[in-house]
mmCIF file of C-alpha atoms in Angstrom:
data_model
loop_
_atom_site.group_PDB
_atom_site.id
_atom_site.type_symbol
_atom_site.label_atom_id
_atom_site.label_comp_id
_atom_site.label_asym_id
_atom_site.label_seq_id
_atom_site.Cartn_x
_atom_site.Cartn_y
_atom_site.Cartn_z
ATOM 1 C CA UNK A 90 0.000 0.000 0.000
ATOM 2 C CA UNK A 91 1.047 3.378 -1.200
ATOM 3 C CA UNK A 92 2.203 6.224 1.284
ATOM 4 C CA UNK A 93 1.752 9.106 -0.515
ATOM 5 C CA UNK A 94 -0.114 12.158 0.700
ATOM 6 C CA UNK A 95 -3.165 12.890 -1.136
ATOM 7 C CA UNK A 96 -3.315 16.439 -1.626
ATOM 8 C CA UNK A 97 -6.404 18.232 0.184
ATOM 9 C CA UNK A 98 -7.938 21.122 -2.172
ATOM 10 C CA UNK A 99 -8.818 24.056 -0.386
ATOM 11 C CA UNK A 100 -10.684 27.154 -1.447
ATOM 12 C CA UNK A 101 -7.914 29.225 -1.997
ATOM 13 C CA UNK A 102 -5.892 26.667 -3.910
ATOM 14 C CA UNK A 103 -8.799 26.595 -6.555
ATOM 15 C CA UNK A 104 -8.247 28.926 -10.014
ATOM 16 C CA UNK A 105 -9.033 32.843 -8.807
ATOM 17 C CA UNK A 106 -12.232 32.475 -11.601
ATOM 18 C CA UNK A 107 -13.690 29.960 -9.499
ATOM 19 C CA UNK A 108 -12.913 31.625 -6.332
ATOM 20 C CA UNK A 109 -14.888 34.948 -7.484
ATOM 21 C CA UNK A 110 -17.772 32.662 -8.471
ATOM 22 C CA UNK A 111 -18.221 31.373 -5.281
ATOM 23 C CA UNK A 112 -17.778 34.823 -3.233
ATOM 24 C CA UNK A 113 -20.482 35.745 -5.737
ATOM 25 C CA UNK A 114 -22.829 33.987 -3.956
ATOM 26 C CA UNK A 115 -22.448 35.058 -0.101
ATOM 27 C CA UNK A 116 -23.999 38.337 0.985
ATOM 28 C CA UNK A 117 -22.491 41.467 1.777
ATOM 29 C CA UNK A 118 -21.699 41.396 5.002
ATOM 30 C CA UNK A 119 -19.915 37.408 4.559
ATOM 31 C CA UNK A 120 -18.148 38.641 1.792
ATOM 32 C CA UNK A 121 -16.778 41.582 3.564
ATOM 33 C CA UNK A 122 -15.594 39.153 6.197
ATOM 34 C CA UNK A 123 -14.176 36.969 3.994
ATOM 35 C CA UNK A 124 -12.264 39.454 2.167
ATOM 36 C CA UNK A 125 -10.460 39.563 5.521
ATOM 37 C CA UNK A 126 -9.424 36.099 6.328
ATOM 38 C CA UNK A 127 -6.207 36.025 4.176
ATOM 39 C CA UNK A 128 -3.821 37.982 1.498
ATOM 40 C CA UNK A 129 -5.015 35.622 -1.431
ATOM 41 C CA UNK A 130 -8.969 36.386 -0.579
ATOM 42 C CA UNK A 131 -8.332 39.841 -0.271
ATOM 43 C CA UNK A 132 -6.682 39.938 -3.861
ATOM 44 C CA UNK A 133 -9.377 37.963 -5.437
ATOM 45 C CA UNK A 134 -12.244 40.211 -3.903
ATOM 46 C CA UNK A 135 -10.405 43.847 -4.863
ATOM 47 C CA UNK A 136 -9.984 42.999 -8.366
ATOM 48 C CA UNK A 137 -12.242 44.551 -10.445
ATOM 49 C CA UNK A 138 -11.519 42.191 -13.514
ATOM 50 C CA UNK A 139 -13.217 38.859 -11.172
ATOM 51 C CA UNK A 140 -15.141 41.136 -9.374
ATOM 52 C CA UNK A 141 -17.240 39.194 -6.868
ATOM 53 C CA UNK A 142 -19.380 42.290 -5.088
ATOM 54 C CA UNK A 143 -21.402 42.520 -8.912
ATOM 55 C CA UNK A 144 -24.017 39.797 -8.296
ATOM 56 C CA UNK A 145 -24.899 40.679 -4.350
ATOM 57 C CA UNK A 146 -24.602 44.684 -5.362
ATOM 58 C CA UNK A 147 -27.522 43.781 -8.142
ATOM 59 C CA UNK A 148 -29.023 41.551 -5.893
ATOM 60 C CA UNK A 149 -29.022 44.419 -3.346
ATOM 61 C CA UNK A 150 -30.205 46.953 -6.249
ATOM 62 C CA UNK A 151 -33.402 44.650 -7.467
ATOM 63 C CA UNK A 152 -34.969 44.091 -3.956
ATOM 64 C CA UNK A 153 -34.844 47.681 -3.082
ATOM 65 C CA UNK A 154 -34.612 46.184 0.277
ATOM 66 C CA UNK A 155 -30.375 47.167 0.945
ATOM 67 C CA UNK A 156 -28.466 45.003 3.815
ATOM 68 C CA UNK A 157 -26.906 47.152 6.203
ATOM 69 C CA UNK A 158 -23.750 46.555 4.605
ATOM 70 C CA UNK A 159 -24.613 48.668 1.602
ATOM 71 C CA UNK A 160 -25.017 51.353 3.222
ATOM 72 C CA UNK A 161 -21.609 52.224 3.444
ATOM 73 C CA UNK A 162 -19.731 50.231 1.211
ATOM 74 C CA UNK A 163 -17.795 53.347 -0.167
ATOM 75 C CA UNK A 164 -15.510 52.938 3.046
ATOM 76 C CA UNK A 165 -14.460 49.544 1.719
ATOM 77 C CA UNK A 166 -11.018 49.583 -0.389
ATOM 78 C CA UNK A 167 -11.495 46.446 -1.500
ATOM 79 C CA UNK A 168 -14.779 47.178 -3.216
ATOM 80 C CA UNK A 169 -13.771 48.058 -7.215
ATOM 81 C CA UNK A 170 -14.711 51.569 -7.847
ATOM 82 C CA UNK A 171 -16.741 49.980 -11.198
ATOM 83 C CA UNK A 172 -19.392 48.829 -9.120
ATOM 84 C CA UNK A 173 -20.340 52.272 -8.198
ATOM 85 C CA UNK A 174 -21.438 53.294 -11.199
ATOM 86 C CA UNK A 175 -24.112 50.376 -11.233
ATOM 87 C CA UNK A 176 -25.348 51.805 -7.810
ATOM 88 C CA UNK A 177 -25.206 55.662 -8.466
ATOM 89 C CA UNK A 178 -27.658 54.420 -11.777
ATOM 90 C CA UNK A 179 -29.997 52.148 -10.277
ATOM 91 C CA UNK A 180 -30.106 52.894 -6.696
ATOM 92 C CA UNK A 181 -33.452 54.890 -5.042
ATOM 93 C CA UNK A 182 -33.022 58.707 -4.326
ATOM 94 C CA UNK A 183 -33.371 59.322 -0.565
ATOM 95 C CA UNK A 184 -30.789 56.150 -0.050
ATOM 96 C CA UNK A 185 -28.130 58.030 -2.216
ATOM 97 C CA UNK A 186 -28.622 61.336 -0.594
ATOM 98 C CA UNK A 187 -29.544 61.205 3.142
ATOM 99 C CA UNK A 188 -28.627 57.187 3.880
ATOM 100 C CA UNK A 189 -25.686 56.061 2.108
ATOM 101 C CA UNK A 190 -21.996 57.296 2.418
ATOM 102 C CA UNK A 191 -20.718 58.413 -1.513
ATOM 103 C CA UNK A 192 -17.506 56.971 -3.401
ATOM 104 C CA UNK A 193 -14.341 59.203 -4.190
ATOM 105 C CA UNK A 194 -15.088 58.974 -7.871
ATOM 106 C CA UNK A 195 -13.509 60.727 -10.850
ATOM 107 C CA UNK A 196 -15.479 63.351 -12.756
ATOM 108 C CA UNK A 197 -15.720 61.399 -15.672
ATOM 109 C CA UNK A 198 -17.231 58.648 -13.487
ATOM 110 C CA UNK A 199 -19.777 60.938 -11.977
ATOM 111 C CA UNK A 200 -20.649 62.044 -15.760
ATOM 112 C CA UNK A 201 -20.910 58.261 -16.864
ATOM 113 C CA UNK A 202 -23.607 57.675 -13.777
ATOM 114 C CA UNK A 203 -25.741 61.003 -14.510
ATOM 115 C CA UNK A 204 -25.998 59.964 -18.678
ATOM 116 C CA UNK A 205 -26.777 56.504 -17.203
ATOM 117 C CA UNK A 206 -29.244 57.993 -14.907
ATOM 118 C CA UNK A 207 -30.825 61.105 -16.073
ATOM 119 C CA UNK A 208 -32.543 61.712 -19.571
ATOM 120 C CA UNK A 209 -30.666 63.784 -21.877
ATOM 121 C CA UNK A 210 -32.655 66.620 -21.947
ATOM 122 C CA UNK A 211 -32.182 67.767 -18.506
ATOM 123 C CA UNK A 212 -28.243 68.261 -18.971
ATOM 124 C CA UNK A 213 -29.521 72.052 -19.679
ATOM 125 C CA UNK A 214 -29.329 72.983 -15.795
ATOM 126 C CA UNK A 215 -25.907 71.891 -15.486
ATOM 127 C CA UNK A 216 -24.497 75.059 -16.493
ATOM 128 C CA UNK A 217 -21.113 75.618 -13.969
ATOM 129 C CA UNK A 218 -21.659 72.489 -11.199
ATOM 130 C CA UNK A 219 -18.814 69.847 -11.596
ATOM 131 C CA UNK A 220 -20.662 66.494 -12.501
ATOM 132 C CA UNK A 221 -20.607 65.766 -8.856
ATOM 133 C CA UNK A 222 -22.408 68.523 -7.620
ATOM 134 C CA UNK A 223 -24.808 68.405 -10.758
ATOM 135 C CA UNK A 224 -25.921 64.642 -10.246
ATOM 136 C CA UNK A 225 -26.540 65.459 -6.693
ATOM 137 C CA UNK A 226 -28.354 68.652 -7.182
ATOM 138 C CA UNK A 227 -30.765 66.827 -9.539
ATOM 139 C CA UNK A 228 -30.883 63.852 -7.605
ATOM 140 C CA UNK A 229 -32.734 65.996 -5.098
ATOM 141 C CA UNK A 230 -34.444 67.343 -7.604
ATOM 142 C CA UNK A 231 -36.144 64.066 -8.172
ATOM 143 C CA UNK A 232 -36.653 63.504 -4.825
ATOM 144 C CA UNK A 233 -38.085 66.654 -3.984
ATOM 145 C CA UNK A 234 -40.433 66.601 -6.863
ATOM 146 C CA UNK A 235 -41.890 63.138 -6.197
ATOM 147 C CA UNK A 236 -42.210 63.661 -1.860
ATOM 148 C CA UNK A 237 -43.987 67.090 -2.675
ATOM 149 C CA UNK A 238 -46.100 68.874 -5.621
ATOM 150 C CA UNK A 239 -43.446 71.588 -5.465
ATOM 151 C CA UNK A 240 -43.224 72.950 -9.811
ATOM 152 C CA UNK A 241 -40.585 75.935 -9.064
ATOM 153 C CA UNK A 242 -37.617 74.267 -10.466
ATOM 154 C CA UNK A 243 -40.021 73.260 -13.340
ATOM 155 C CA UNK A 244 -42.479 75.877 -14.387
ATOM 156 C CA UNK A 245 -43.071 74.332 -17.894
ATOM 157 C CA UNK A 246 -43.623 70.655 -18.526
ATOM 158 C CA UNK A 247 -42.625 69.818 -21.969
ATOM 159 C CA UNK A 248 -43.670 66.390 -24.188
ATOM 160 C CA UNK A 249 -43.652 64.899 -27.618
ATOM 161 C CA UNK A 250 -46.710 64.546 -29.999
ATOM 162 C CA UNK A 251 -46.123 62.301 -33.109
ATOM 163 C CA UNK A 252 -48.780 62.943 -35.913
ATOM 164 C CA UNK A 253 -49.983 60.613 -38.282
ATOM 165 C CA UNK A 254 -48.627 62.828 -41.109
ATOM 166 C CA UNK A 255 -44.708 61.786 -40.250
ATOM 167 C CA UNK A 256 -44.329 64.821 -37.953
ATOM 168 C CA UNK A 257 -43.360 65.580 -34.339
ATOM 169 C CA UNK A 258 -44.469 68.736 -32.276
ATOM 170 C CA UNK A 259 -42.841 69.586 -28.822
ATOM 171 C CA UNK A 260 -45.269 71.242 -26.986
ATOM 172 C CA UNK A 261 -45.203 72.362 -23.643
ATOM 173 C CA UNK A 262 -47.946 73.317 -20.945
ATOM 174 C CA UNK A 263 -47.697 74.613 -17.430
ATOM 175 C CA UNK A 264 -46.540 71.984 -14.872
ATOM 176 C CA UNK A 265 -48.691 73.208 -12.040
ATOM 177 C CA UNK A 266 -52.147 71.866 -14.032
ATOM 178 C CA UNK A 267 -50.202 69.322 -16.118
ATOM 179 C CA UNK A 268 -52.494 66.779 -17.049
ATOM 180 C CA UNK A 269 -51.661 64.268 -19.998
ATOM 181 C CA UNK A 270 -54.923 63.026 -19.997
ATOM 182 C CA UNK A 271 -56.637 66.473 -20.639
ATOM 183 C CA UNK A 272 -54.710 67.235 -23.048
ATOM 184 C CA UNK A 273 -55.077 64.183 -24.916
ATOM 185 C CA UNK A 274 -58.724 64.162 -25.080
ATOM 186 C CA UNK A 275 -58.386 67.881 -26.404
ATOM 187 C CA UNK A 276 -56.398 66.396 -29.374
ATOM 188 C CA UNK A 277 -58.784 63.358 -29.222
ATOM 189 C CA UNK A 278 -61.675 66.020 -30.174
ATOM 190 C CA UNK A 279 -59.446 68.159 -32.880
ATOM 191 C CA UNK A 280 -59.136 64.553 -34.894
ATOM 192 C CA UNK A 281 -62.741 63.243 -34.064
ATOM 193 C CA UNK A 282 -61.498 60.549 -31.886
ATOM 194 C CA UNK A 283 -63.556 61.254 -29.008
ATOM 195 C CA UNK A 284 -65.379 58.297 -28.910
ATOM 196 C CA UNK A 285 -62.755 55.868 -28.699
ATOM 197 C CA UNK A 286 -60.660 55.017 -25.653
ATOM 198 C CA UNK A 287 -57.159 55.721 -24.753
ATOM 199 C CA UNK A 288 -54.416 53.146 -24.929
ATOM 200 C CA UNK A 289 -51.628 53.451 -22.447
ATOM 201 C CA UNK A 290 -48.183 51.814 -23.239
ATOM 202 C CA UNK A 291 -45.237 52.021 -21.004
ATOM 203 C CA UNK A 292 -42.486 52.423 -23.394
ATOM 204 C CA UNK A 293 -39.456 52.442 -21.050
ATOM 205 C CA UNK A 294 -38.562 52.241 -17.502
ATOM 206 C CA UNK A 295 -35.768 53.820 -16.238
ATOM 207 C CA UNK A 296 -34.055 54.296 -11.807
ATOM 208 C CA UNK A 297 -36.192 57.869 -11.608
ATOM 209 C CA UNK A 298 -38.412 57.827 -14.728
ATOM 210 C CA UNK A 299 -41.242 55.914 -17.198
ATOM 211 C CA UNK A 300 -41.601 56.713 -20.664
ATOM 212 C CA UNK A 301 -45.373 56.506 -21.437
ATOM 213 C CA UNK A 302 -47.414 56.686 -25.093
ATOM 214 C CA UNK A 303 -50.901 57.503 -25.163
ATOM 215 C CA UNK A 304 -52.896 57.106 -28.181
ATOM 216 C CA UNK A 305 -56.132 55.378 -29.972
ATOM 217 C CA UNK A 306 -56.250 52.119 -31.754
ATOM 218 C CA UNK A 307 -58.864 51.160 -33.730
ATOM 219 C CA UNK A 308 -59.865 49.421 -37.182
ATOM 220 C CA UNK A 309 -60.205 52.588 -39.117
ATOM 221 C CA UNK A 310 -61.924 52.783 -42.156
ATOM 222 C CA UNK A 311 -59.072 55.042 -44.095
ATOM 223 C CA UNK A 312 -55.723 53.926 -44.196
ATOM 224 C CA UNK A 313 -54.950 58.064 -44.127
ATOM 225 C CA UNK A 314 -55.933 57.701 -40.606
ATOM 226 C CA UNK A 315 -52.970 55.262 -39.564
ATOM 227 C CA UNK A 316 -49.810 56.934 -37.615
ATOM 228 C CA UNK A 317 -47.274 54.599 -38.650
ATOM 229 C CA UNK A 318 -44.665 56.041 -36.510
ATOM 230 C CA UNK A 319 -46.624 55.029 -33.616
ATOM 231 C CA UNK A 320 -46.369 52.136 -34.792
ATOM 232 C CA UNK A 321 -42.631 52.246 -35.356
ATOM 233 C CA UNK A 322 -41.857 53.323 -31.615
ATOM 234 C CA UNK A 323 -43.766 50.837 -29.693
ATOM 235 C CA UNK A 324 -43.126 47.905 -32.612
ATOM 236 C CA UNK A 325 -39.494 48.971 -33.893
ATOM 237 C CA UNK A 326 -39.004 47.476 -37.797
ATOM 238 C CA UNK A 327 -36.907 44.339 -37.570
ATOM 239 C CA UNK A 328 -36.767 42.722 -34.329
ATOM 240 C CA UNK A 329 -39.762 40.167 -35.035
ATOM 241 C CA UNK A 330 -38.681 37.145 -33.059
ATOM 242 C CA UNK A 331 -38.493 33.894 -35.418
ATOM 243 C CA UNK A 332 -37.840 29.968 -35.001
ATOM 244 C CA UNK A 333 -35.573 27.729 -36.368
ATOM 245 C CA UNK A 334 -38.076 27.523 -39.523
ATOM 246 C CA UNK A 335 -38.707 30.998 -40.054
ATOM 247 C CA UNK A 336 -41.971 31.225 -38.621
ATOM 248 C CA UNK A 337 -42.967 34.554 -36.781
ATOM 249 C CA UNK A 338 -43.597 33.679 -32.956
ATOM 250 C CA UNK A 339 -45.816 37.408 -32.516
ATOM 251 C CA UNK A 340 -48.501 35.699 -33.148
ATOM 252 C CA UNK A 341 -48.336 32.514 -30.715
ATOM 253 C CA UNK A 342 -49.298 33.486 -27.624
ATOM 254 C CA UNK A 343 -45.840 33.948 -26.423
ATOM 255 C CA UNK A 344 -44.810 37.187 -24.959
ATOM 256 C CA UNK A 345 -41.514 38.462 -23.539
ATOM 257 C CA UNK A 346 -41.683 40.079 -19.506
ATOM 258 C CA UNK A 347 -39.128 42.527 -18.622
ATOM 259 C CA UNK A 348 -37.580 41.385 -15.447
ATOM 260 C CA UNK A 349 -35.845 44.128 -13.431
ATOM 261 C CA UNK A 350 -32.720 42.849 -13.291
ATOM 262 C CA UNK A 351 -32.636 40.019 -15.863
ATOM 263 C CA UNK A 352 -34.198 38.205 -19.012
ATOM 264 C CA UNK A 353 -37.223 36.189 -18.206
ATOM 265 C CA UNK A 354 -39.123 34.049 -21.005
ATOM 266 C CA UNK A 355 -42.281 33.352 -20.445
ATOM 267 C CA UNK A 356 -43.284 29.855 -22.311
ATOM 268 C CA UNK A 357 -41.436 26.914 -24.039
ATOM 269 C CA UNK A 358 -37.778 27.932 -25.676
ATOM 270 C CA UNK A 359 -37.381 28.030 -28.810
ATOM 271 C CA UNK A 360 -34.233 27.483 -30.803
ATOM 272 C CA UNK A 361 -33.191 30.288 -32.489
ATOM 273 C CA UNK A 362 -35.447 32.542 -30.734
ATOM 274 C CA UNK A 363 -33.658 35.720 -29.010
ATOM 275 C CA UNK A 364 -34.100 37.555 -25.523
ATOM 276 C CA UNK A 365 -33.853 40.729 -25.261
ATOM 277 C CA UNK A 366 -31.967 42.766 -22.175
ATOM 278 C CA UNK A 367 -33.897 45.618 -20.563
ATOM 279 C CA UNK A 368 -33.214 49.173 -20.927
ATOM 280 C CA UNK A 369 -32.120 50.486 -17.702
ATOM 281 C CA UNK A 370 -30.767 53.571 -18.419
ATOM 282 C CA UNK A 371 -31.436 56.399 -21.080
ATOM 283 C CA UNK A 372 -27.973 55.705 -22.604
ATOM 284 C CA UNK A 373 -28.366 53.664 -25.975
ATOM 285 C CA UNK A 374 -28.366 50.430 -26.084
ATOM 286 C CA UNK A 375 -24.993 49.090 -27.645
ATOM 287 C CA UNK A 376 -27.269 47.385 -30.313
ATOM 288 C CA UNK A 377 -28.204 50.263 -31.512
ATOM 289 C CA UNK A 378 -25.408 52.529 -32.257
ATOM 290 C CA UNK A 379 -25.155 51.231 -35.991
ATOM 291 C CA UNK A 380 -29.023 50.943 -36.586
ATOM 292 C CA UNK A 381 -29.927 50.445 -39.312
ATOM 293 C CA UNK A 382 -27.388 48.329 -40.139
ATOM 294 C CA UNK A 383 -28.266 45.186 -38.477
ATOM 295 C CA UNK A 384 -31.035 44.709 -35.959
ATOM 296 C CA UNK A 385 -31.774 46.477 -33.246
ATOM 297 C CA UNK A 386 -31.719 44.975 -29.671
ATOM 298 C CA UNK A 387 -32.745 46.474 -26.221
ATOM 299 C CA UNK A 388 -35.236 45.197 -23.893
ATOM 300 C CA UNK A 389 -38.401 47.444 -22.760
ATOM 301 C CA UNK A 390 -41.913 46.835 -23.431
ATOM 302 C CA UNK A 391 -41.216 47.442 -27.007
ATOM 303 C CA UNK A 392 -39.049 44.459 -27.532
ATOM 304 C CA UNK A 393 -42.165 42.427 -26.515
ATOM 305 C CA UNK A 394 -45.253 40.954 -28.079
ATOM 306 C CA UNK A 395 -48.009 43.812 -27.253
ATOM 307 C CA UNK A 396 -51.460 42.047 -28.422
ATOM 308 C CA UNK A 397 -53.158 44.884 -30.527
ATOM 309 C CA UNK A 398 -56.293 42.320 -32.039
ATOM 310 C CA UNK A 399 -55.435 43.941 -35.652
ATOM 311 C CA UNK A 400 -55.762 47.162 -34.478
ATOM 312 C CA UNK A 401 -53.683 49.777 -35.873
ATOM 313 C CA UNK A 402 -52.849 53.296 -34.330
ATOM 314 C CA UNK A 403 -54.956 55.976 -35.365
ATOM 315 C CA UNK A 404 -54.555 59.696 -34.894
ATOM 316 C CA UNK A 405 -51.432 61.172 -32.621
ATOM 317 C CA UNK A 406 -49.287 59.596 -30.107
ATOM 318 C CA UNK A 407 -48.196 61.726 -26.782
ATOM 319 C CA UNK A 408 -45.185 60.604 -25.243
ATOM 320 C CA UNK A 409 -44.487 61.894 -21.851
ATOM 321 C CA UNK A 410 -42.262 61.435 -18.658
ATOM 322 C CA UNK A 411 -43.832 60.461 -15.361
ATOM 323 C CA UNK A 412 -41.864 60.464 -12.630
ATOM 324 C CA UNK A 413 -41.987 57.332 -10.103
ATOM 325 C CA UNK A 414 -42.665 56.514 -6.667
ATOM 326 C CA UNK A 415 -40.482 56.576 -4.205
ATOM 327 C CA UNK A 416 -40.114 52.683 -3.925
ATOM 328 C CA UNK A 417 -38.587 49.835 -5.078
ATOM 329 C CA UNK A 418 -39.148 48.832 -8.722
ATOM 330 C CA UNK A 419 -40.452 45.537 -8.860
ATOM 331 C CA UNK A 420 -42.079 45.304 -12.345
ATOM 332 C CA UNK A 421 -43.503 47.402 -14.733
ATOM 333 C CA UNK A 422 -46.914 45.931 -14.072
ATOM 334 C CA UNK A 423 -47.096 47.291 -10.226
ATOM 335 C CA UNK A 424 -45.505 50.711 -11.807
ATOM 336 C CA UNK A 425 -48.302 51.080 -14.355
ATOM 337 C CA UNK A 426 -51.288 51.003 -11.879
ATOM 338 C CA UNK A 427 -49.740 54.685 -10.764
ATOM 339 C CA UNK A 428 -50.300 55.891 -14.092
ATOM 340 C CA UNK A 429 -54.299 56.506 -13.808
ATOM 341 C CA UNK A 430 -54.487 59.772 -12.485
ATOM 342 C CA UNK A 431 -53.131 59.081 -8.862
ATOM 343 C CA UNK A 432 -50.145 60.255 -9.408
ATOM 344 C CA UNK A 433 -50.110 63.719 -11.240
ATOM 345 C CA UNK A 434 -45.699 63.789 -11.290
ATOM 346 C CA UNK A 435 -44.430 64.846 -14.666
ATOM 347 C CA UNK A 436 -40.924 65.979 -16.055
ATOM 348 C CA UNK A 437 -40.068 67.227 -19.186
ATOM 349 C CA UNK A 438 -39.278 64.981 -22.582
ATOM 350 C CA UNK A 439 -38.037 66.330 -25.580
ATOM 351 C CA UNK A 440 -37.320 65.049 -28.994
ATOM 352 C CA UNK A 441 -34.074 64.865 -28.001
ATOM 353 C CA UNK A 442 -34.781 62.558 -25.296
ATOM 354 C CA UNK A 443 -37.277 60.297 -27.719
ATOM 355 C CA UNK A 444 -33.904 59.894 -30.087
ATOM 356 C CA UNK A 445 -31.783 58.810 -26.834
ATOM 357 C CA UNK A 446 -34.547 55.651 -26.584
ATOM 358 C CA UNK A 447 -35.457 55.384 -30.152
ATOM 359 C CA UNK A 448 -32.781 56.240 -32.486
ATOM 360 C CA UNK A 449 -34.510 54.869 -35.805
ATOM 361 C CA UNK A 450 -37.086 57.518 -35.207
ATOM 362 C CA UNK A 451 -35.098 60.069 -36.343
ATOM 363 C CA UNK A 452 -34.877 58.656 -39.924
ATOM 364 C CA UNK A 453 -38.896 57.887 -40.173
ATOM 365 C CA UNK A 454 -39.490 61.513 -38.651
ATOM 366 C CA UNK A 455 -40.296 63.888 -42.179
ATOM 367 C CA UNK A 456 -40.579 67.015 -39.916
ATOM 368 C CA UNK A 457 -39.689 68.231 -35.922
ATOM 369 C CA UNK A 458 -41.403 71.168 -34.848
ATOM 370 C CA UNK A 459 -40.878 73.756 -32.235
ATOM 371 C CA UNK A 460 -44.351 74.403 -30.787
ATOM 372 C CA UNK A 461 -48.063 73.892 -32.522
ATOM 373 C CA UNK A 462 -48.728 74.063 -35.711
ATOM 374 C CA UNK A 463 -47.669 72.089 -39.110
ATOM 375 C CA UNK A 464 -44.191 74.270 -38.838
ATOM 376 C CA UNK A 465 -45.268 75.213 -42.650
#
């Protein structure tokens, strides 16, 4: 019989890969510990290549419910600064400004998490603030706006109309009265709609903000009455979903759910059949930056299979930003049920800001114009 020692295999004698992996899986607070218990741990858990704080950070970020850990994980070292930026995007309001202690971070960090964070068009109050100061100053702008109905720093709500004759209007009305549903039954009457009902489509969800359309459908007897880029926004050309065989999947009863945090398919798989990631942030999507030259990819309730019964849009389409509830965001489906007239909190969207979440627009777009009218 054979003497030998039979090596024992430890965790830290495993590859540094699987190491992170398995850190990935403790909490905060045991991963903070463990970071402690020897050189080799410590080096594993500060480098921001294996990065093991990503999964509980998200984990953290998608219950809305933080350990006490979080609260002050800018005093850990070990923590890679990268994870901040994921935080700083995605994390609530109050818990940035009055609970949580903030990172050292460079200004061109601080820039990356207010584009991440922020719609475009409100980068025209930055004017002298270092990034720093500007992402906090309208981080409490957010705040303040959804804990009171306080419109001073906002006298003027603006939003996008997109008529059936391939132009866009940005209009504007005062944000004290702002109500989208007013106003669209006022251009309901103007295009003798006022007998149908109002669709509402949340178009994107974002850490501060929904993007929401509200328009007709209906079978209409014209096709002169169709607003195909309504069409285009919520259905973007292109990204039909297909089998193996080529057959469109829109049509079988198989629809996509946004999942916070995640892709989530709701039926069978298909081979050959593509999930989309959700849009988190007003930044475009990577898939879209050389539109139209292959597909376009993303992951809001546009990517999905909307059931419209042959219906077609009719009319024009408001889009407009409604700011959300202090609160977690579990789904877009407990988010929506805020929309109907409960909560009256608006912010401004431009056409600038529609281009940020729909890029292809700007090519089906024949005219933009500055105010009412047909900008003849």
């Amino acid at each position: 019989m054979s003497n030998a020692i039979v090596p024992t295999t430890t965790l830290e004698s495993l590859p540094v890969e699987l190491i992170a992996t398995i850190l990935g899986n403790l909490d905060l607070e045991s991963l903070v510990k463990v970071s402690n218990l020897s050189r080799r741990l410590r080096h594993v858990t500060s480098d921001s290549t294996l990065n093991p704080w990503k999964r509980p950070i998200t984990q953290n970020l998608a219950s809305g419910s933080y350990e006490r850990t979080f609260y002050h994980l800018s005093l850990r070292s070990i923590v890679p600064r990268s994870n901040w930026i994921d935080i700083l995007t995605l994390a609530q309001p109050g818990f940035i400004l009055f609970e949580s202690s903030l990172p050292n971070l460079k200004a061109s960090e601080w820039e990356e998490c207010f584009r991440k964070r922020f719609i475009p068009g409100w980068l025209k109050w930055k004017k002298d603030n270092t990034w720093r100061e500007f992402y906090i100053k309208m981080l409490y702008r957010v705040w303040h706006r959804t804990c009171t109905t306080c419109t001073t720093d906002e006298t003027w709500t603006k939003y996008v109309v997109l008529n059936r004759n391939g132009s866009v209007n940005e209009l504007e009305s005062s944000s004290r009265g702002f109500s989208p549903m007013a106003i669209f039954a006022e251009m309901q009457y103007r295009s003798n709609l006022s007998h149908l009902s109002p669709t509402i489509r949340v178009v994107a969800t974002f850490a501060d903000v929904r993007v929401i359309a509200i328009g007709v459908l209906h079978m209409p007897r014209s096709p002169l009455m169709v607003n195909r880029n309504a069409h285009a926004l919520l259905h973007p050309p292109g990204i039909e979903v297909t089998d193996t065989l080529g057959a469109n999947l829109k049509g079988n009863n198989r629809t996509f759910h946004d999942s916070p945090y995640g892709d989530e398919f709701d039926g069978p798989s298909t081979a050959g059949s593509r999930l989309y990631n959700k849009l988190t942030h007003p930044s475009p999507a990577g898939s879209h930056r050389n539109y139209p030259l292959y597909t376009p990819g993303g992951g809001d309730r546009r990517w999905g299979s909307l059931e419209e019964e042959g219906q077609q849009w009719v009319g024009s389409l408001m889009v407009i930003v409604q700011l959300i509830r202090p609160k977690a965001i579990i789904g877009y489906e407990q988010d929506e049920s805020d929309f109907a007239g409960s909560w009256n909190r608006f912010a401004s969207f431009t056409w600038y800001d529609l281009l940020t979440i729909a890029p292809w627009m700007k090519e089906r777009v024949t005219k933009v114009i500055d105010g009412p009218g047909l900008g003849i």
